[in-house]
Short mmCIF file of C-alpha atoms in Angstrom, two decimals:
data_model
loop_
_atom_site.label_atom_id
_atom_site.label_comp_id
_atom_site.label_asym_id
_atom_site.label_seq_id
_atom_site.Cartn_x
_atom_site.Cartn_y
_atom_site.Cartn_z
CA MET A 1 -33.80 -63.01 -131.06
CA ALA A 2 -36.67 -65.18 -129.69
CA SER A 3 -34.97 -67.68 -127.35
CA VAL A 4 -36.98 -70.90 -125.64
CA ARG A 5 -37.61 -71.82 -122.16
CA ILE A 6 -38.76 -75.17 -120.82
CA ARG A 7 -40.20 -74.90 -117.00
CA GLU A 8 -42.96 -76.16 -115.06
CA ALA A 9 -46.49 -75.57 -116.00
CA GLU A 10 -48.66 -73.36 -114.29
CA GLU A 11 -52.33 -73.37 -113.44
CA GLY A 12 -53.26 -70.28 -115.70
CA ASP A 13 -51.51 -72.66 -118.86
CA CYS A 14 -54.14 -75.01 -118.93
CA GLY A 15 -55.86 -73.42 -121.57
CA ASP A 16 -52.89 -73.26 -123.88
CA ILE A 17 -52.17 -77.13 -123.25
CA LEU A 18 -55.44 -78.02 -123.84
CA ARG A 19 -55.00 -76.58 -126.89
CA LEU A 20 -51.73 -78.47 -127.79
CA ILE A 21 -53.46 -81.57 -126.46
CA ARG A 22 -56.03 -81.32 -128.89
CA GLU A 23 -53.51 -80.61 -131.59
CA LEU A 24 -51.30 -83.69 -130.56
CA ALA A 25 -54.64 -86.18 -131.05
CA GLU A 26 -55.51 -84.91 -134.40
CA PHE A 27 -51.98 -85.50 -135.54
CA GLU A 28 -52.42 -88.87 -134.06
CA LYS A 29 -55.88 -88.81 -135.97
CA LEU A 30 -57.35 -89.89 -132.43
CA SER A 31 -59.22 -86.44 -131.76
CA ASN A 32 -62.54 -88.15 -131.29
CA GLN A 33 -60.83 -89.71 -127.99
CA VAL A 34 -60.15 -86.09 -126.58
CA LYS A 35 -63.26 -85.61 -123.66
CA ILE A 36 -60.97 -83.41 -120.95
CA SER A 37 -61.78 -80.06 -120.22
CA GLU A 38 -59.77 -76.96 -119.20
CA GLU A 39 -61.38 -77.63 -115.49
CA ALA A 40 -59.96 -80.68 -115.40
CA LEU A 41 -56.61 -80.00 -116.25
CA ARG A 42 -56.62 -77.06 -113.85
CA ALA A 43 -58.41 -79.33 -110.66
CA ASP A 44 -56.02 -82.73 -111.62
CA GLY A 45 -52.75 -81.02 -111.99
CA PHE A 46 -52.62 -78.55 -109.42
CA GLY A 47 -54.53 -79.57 -106.11
CA GLU A 48 -52.69 -81.02 -103.06
CA HIS A 49 -52.20 -84.64 -104.64
CA PRO A 50 -51.59 -83.87 -108.40
CA PHE A 51 -52.60 -86.76 -110.69
CA TYR A 52 -49.88 -85.36 -113.48
CA HIS A 53 -46.97 -82.82 -113.77
CA CYS A 54 -46.43 -81.02 -117.26
CA LEU A 55 -43.56 -78.74 -118.38
CA VAL A 56 -44.07 -76.45 -121.12
CA ALA A 57 -41.90 -74.87 -124.23
CA GLU A 58 -42.39 -71.13 -124.33
CA ILE A 59 -40.99 -68.90 -126.69
CA LEU A 60 -39.88 -65.54 -125.31
CA PRO A 61 -40.11 -62.84 -127.63
CA ALA A 62 -37.03 -60.65 -128.22
CA PRO A 63 -37.41 -56.98 -126.17
CA ALA A 64 -38.59 -55.10 -129.42
CA GLU A 65 -41.37 -57.69 -130.35
CA PRO A 66 -44.64 -56.75 -130.12
CA GLN A 67 -46.09 -59.91 -129.11
CA GLY A 68 -45.66 -61.62 -125.05
CA PRO A 69 -44.14 -65.25 -124.72
CA PHE A 70 -46.52 -68.05 -125.88
CA LEU A 71 -46.56 -72.16 -125.28
CA VAL A 72 -45.57 -74.14 -128.31
CA GLY A 73 -45.18 -77.44 -126.65
CA TYR A 74 -45.62 -79.43 -123.61
CA GLY A 75 -44.89 -82.83 -121.89
CA LEU A 76 -46.96 -84.46 -119.43
CA TYR A 77 -45.65 -86.95 -117.31
CA TYR A 78 -46.47 -88.88 -113.94
CA PHE A 79 -44.87 -91.29 -111.59
CA ILE A 80 -45.77 -94.58 -111.63
CA TYR A 81 -44.24 -97.83 -110.01
CA SER A 82 -42.51 -101.32 -111.25
CA THR A 83 -42.38 -104.28 -109.39
CA TRP A 84 -39.00 -105.02 -110.60
CA THR A 85 -37.09 -101.45 -110.33
CA GLY A 86 -39.70 -99.49 -108.03
CA ARG A 87 -40.17 -95.52 -108.87
CA ASN A 88 -40.55 -94.93 -112.71
CA VAL A 89 -41.54 -91.60 -114.54
CA TYR A 90 -44.25 -91.76 -117.50
CA LEU A 91 -44.32 -89.45 -120.32
CA GLU A 92 -47.85 -89.44 -121.18
CA ASP A 93 -47.61 -86.87 -123.90
CA ILE A 94 -45.02 -85.05 -125.61
CA TYR A 95 -45.66 -82.10 -128.48
CA VAL A 96 -44.25 -79.24 -130.20
CA LYS A 97 -46.15 -77.49 -132.61
CA LEU A 98 -45.34 -78.09 -136.48
CA GLU A 99 -43.63 -75.11 -137.24
CA TYR A 100 -40.97 -75.07 -133.97
CA ARG A 101 -39.86 -78.70 -134.70
CA GLY A 102 -36.70 -79.36 -135.74
CA GLN A 103 -34.86 -77.24 -133.10
CA GLY A 104 -34.33 -79.54 -130.23
CA ILE A 105 -37.53 -78.65 -128.29
CA GLY A 106 -38.70 -82.30 -127.77
CA SER A 107 -35.30 -83.23 -126.72
CA LYS A 108 -35.13 -80.43 -123.75
CA ILE A 109 -38.67 -81.79 -122.97
CA ILE A 110 -37.16 -85.32 -123.03
CA LYS A 111 -34.33 -84.46 -120.66
CA LYS A 112 -36.04 -82.42 -118.06
CA VAL A 113 -38.42 -85.08 -117.48
CA ALA A 114 -35.32 -87.67 -117.11
CA GLU A 115 -33.84 -84.84 -114.56
CA VAL A 116 -36.95 -84.65 -112.92
CA GLY A 117 -37.45 -88.68 -112.63
CA LEU A 118 -33.81 -89.20 -111.40
CA ASP A 119 -34.27 -86.34 -108.73
CA LYS A 120 -37.27 -88.40 -107.63
CA GLY A 121 -35.25 -91.77 -107.48
CA CYS A 122 -36.68 -93.20 -110.42
CA SER A 123 -34.63 -96.23 -112.39
CA GLN A 124 -36.98 -96.21 -115.49
CA PHE A 125 -38.77 -93.55 -117.99
CA ARG A 126 -41.37 -95.08 -120.29
CA LEU A 127 -43.72 -93.56 -122.74
CA ALA A 128 -45.72 -95.23 -125.62
CA VAL A 129 -45.52 -94.73 -128.98
CA LEU A 130 -47.75 -95.09 -132.32
CA ASP A 131 -46.28 -97.93 -134.55
CA TRP A 132 -46.93 -95.77 -137.57
CA ASN A 133 -45.27 -92.75 -136.33
CA GLN A 134 -41.37 -94.17 -137.79
CA ARG A 135 -39.96 -90.89 -137.14
CA ALA A 136 -40.84 -90.93 -133.30
CA MET A 137 -40.12 -94.12 -132.78
CA ASP A 138 -36.40 -93.80 -134.30
CA PHE A 139 -35.85 -90.50 -132.32
CA TYR A 140 -36.46 -92.08 -129.16
CA LYS A 141 -34.50 -95.23 -130.16
CA ALA A 142 -31.77 -92.41 -131.12
CA LEU A 143 -32.12 -90.85 -127.11
CA GLY A 144 -31.56 -94.82 -125.79
CA ALA A 145 -35.12 -96.03 -125.63
CA HIS A 146 -36.00 -99.74 -126.27
CA ASP A 147 -39.22 -100.56 -128.02
CA LEU A 148 -40.58 -103.04 -125.61
CA THR A 149 -43.64 -104.32 -127.47
CA GLU A 150 -40.90 -105.57 -129.90
CA ALA A 151 -38.53 -107.13 -127.75
CA GLU A 152 -40.76 -108.66 -125.46
CA GLY A 153 -44.32 -108.55 -126.69
CA TRP A 154 -45.70 -106.36 -124.64
CA HIS A 155 -49.40 -105.38 -125.44
CA SER A 156 -51.51 -102.06 -124.07
CA PHE A 157 -55.04 -103.12 -122.99
CA ARG A 158 -57.68 -100.56 -121.58
CA PHE A 159 -61.35 -101.26 -120.38
CA GLU A 160 -63.33 -98.39 -120.86
CA GLU A 161 -65.82 -96.55 -118.38
CA GLN A 162 -68.41 -99.13 -119.36
CA ALA A 163 -66.45 -101.79 -118.82
CA MET A 164 -65.70 -100.69 -115.97
CA ARG A 165 -68.98 -100.33 -114.46
CA LYS A 166 -69.46 -103.88 -115.82
CA LEU A 167 -66.57 -105.17 -113.33
CA ALA A 168 -67.95 -103.31 -110.56
CA GLY A 169 -71.45 -104.22 -110.82
CA ARG A 170 -72.72 -100.26 -111.36
CA MET B 1 -63.53 -124.36 -95.40
CA ALA B 2 -61.01 -122.28 -96.10
CA SER B 3 -62.47 -118.85 -97.72
CA VAL B 4 -60.62 -115.76 -99.94
CA ARG B 5 -60.50 -112.40 -98.92
CA ILE B 6 -59.28 -109.59 -101.09
CA ARG B 7 -57.80 -106.71 -98.84
CA GLU B 8 -56.08 -103.52 -99.17
CA ALA B 9 -51.80 -104.74 -98.34
CA GLU B 10 -50.47 -103.60 -95.57
CA GLU B 11 -46.71 -103.00 -94.69
CA GLY B 12 -46.16 -106.11 -93.02
CA ASP B 13 -47.34 -107.91 -96.04
CA CYS B 14 -44.53 -106.53 -98.35
CA GLY B 15 -42.11 -109.75 -97.69
CA ASP B 16 -45.09 -111.39 -98.78
CA ILE B 17 -46.02 -109.51 -101.51
CA LEU B 18 -41.88 -109.43 -102.86
CA ARG B 19 -42.19 -113.33 -103.06
CA LEU B 20 -45.32 -113.29 -105.11
CA ILE B 21 -43.56 -110.59 -107.29
CA ARG B 22 -40.58 -112.83 -107.73
CA GLU B 23 -42.74 -116.14 -108.64
CA LEU B 24 -44.68 -113.86 -111.34
CA ALA B 25 -41.70 -112.50 -112.96
CA GLU B 26 -40.28 -116.38 -113.33
CA PHE B 27 -43.87 -117.45 -115.21
CA GLU B 28 -43.26 -114.16 -117.52
CA LYS B 29 -39.82 -115.34 -118.29
CA LEU B 30 -38.19 -112.20 -117.08
CA SER B 31 -37.03 -112.55 -113.75
CA ASN B 32 -33.69 -110.97 -114.16
CA GLN B 33 -35.07 -107.91 -114.32
CA VAL B 34 -36.44 -107.93 -110.73
CA LYS B 35 -34.22 -105.67 -108.54
CA ILE B 36 -36.51 -104.07 -105.68
CA SER B 37 -36.37 -104.76 -102.16
CA GLU B 38 -38.78 -105.06 -99.18
CA GLU B 39 -37.32 -102.02 -97.92
CA ALA B 40 -38.43 -100.18 -100.67
CA LEU B 41 -41.87 -101.69 -101.09
CA ARG B 42 -42.34 -100.69 -97.84
CA ALA B 43 -41.06 -97.03 -97.96
CA ASP B 44 -42.82 -96.41 -101.80
CA GLY B 45 -46.40 -97.61 -100.87
CA PHE B 46 -46.87 -96.62 -97.33
CA GLY B 47 -45.45 -93.19 -96.98
CA GLU B 48 -47.48 -89.82 -96.96
CA HIS B 49 -47.65 -89.93 -100.62
CA PRO B 50 -47.42 -93.53 -102.10
CA PHE B 51 -46.34 -94.54 -105.34
CA TYR B 52 -48.68 -97.30 -105.23
CA HIS B 53 -51.68 -99.06 -104.13
CA CYS B 54 -51.53 -102.94 -103.41
CA LEU B 55 -54.92 -105.29 -102.89
CA VAL B 56 -53.85 -108.97 -101.43
CA ALA B 57 -55.93 -111.97 -101.81
CA GLU B 58 -55.78 -113.76 -98.42
CA ILE B 59 -56.92 -117.11 -97.87
CA LEU B 60 -58.59 -117.74 -94.39
CA PRO B 61 -58.23 -121.39 -92.92
CA ALA B 62 -61.25 -122.86 -91.71
CA PRO B 63 -61.43 -122.58 -87.52
CA ALA B 64 -60.23 -125.84 -87.28
CA GLU B 65 -57.35 -125.44 -89.38
CA PRO B 66 -54.05 -125.31 -87.63
CA GLN B 67 -52.52 -122.36 -90.04
CA GLY B 68 -53.14 -118.45 -89.98
CA PRO B 69 -54.05 -116.81 -93.45
CA PHE B 70 -51.85 -116.69 -96.04
CA LEU B 71 -51.27 -115.03 -99.16
CA VAL B 72 -52.26 -116.44 -102.54
CA GLY B 73 -51.87 -113.13 -105.20
CA TYR B 74 -52.09 -109.52 -105.61
CA GLY B 75 -53.09 -106.57 -107.65
CA LEU B 76 -50.54 -103.69 -107.52
CA TYR B 77 -51.88 -100.18 -109.31
CA TYR B 78 -51.86 -96.56 -108.87
CA PHE B 79 -53.56 -94.08 -110.76
CA ILE B 80 -51.97 -92.32 -113.85
CA TYR B 81 -53.13 -89.23 -116.41
CA SER B 82 -54.81 -89.38 -119.75
CA THR B 83 -54.98 -86.24 -121.61
CA TRP B 84 -58.06 -87.40 -123.56
CA THR B 85 -60.28 -88.78 -120.40
CA GLY B 86 -58.48 -87.44 -116.98
CA ARG B 87 -57.81 -89.91 -114.45
CA ASN B 88 -57.45 -93.14 -115.31
CA VAL B 89 -56.08 -96.58 -113.11
CA TYR B 90 -53.42 -98.63 -114.33
CA LEU B 91 -53.10 -102.20 -112.89
CA GLU B 92 -49.10 -102.90 -113.39
CA ASP B 93 -49.65 -106.32 -112.36
CA ILE B 94 -51.89 -109.23 -111.29
CA TYR B 95 -50.71 -112.83 -109.58
CA VAL B 96 -52.81 -115.77 -108.40
CA LYS B 97 -50.35 -118.75 -107.19
CA LEU B 98 -51.06 -121.22 -109.91
CA GLU B 99 -52.46 -123.89 -106.70
CA TYR B 100 -55.27 -121.50 -106.38
CA ARG B 101 -56.28 -120.77 -109.94
CA GLY B 102 -59.70 -121.10 -111.40
CA GLN B 103 -62.14 -119.92 -108.19
CA GLY B 104 -62.42 -116.54 -109.61
CA ILE B 105 -59.78 -114.66 -107.27
CA GLY B 106 -58.20 -113.15 -110.57
CA SER B 107 -61.74 -111.78 -111.36
CA LYS B 108 -62.23 -110.26 -107.75
CA ILE B 109 -58.97 -108.37 -107.92
CA ILE B 110 -59.83 -106.71 -111.23
CA LYS B 111 -63.53 -106.01 -109.95
CA LYS B 112 -61.96 -104.35 -107.05
CA VAL B 113 -59.55 -102.26 -109.42
CA ALA B 114 -62.04 -101.05 -111.18
CA GLU B 115 -64.24 -100.15 -108.29
CA VAL B 116 -61.45 -98.20 -106.77
CA GLY B 117 -61.26 -96.67 -109.77
CA LEU B 118 -64.83 -95.60 -110.00
CA ASP B 119 -64.54 -94.11 -106.70
CA LYS B 120 -61.42 -91.88 -107.93
CA GLY B 121 -63.18 -90.18 -110.95
CA CYS B 122 -61.13 -92.77 -113.69
CA SER B 123 -62.73 -93.58 -116.50
CA GLN B 124 -60.48 -96.01 -117.73
CA PHE B 125 -58.64 -98.63 -116.39
CA ARG B 126 -55.22 -99.99 -118.09
CA LEU B 127 -52.81 -102.79 -117.88
CA ALA B 128 -50.38 -104.61 -120.18
CA VAL B 129 -50.21 -107.80 -121.55
CA LEU B 130 -47.36 -110.33 -122.75
CA ASP B 131 -48.64 -111.43 -126.39
CA TRP B 132 -47.43 -114.80 -126.06
CA ASN B 133 -49.80 -114.92 -122.79
CA GLN B 134 -52.83 -116.07 -124.90
CA ARG B 135 -54.85 -117.17 -122.04
CA ALA B 136 -54.24 -113.68 -120.00
CA MET B 137 -55.08 -111.87 -123.15
CA ASP B 138 -58.41 -113.68 -124.17
CA PHE B 139 -59.03 -113.31 -120.00
CA TYR B 140 -59.10 -109.47 -120.20
CA LYS B 141 -61.20 -109.46 -123.42
CA ALA B 142 -63.43 -111.55 -122.06
CA LEU B 143 -63.97 -108.99 -119.16
CA GLY B 144 -64.21 -106.46 -122.08
CA ALA B 145 -60.84 -104.76 -122.59
CA HIS B 146 -59.40 -103.64 -125.60
CA ASP B 147 -55.94 -104.79 -127.15
CA LEU B 148 -55.02 -101.21 -128.05
CA THR B 149 -51.68 -102.32 -129.46
CA GLU B 150 -53.33 -104.65 -131.63
CA ALA B 151 -56.30 -101.89 -132.61
CA GLU B 152 -54.19 -98.66 -132.77
CA GLY B 153 -50.29 -99.60 -132.68
CA TRP B 154 -49.29 -98.54 -129.40
CA HIS B 155 -46.04 -99.64 -128.36
CA SER B 156 -44.39 -99.09 -125.01
CA PHE B 157 -40.59 -97.46 -125.17
CA ARG B 158 -38.47 -97.43 -121.64
CA PHE B 159 -35.49 -95.44 -121.36
CA GLU B 160 -33.49 -97.56 -118.77
CA GLU B 161 -31.36 -95.55 -115.80
CA GLN B 162 -28.02 -95.40 -117.46
CA ALA B 163 -30.12 -93.89 -120.70
CA MET B 164 -31.50 -91.31 -118.45
CA ARG B 165 -28.31 -90.21 -116.66
CA LYS B 166 -27.00 -89.82 -120.33
CA LEU B 167 -30.24 -87.81 -121.16
CA ALA B 168 -29.77 -85.51 -117.81
CA GLY B 169 -25.98 -85.03 -118.26
CA ARG B 170 -24.87 -87.17 -115.95
#
């Protein structure tokens, strides 16, 4: 029988991760915003000072099955900093392919991020969810997360590159 | 006449920065959440792999004035990662003391963060704002930022340490 393994991503996984990133963006109805390349993922995650870390969920087929291991999900995270509580971990993306949902793979990724965060001295674990994705919101709440936008009124703001250039006078 | 200078924070500024962090949290009506110490700020911002970077706004008194330079604001930021656009910069906190507002100090800090972000290859600049702080929301919008919570429905979620420990089975 096939089994699932959560492991740290390797540089050679970047092509598969990019395909999963695109699937997630399509699900979020925001795929027009995906500009990233496999080369950028390789350079930014696997250099001396990585900008991100990534976990992958890999299906290990049973010995008799012809295909090799393959990726069905990922969780991309990094370390951030709160001026109130210090080191924090941020889960930028989490995704499991539709046909592999309901097996606890997403929970395994989230648990692993919590472990890695605690090992690094983090006291909070943040993420962002789209408000129409009620299933995801319920899922994170059931695992113990709070909706800070609802509770305290936090809104996310973003300057795009053009606005950054204007600010910087470039 | 006194002038203002925006410069990178040094380890010796951490005591002053902590005082400003506490002032900002009081303004945000969330000061009960401030747990950080000067020691943590020193260790986490000035080691080999800093968890954050910080700009400070310093008043340089005129030569005839008796007091030395003093800090009246700060902007604490770090680098994050978007799976859609790659390297991003995140402004966690920005604060200018009440009596020094209206002189463009906040704008100078934001402009400097945009410059630093562009220099590092970032294509987006994110921050979070409380929805009752209309003045701040209007300010960031006037500078070119978009409210992603309003436009796309992003909500911030957070697991506290206790929930992280439960996830990790610790």
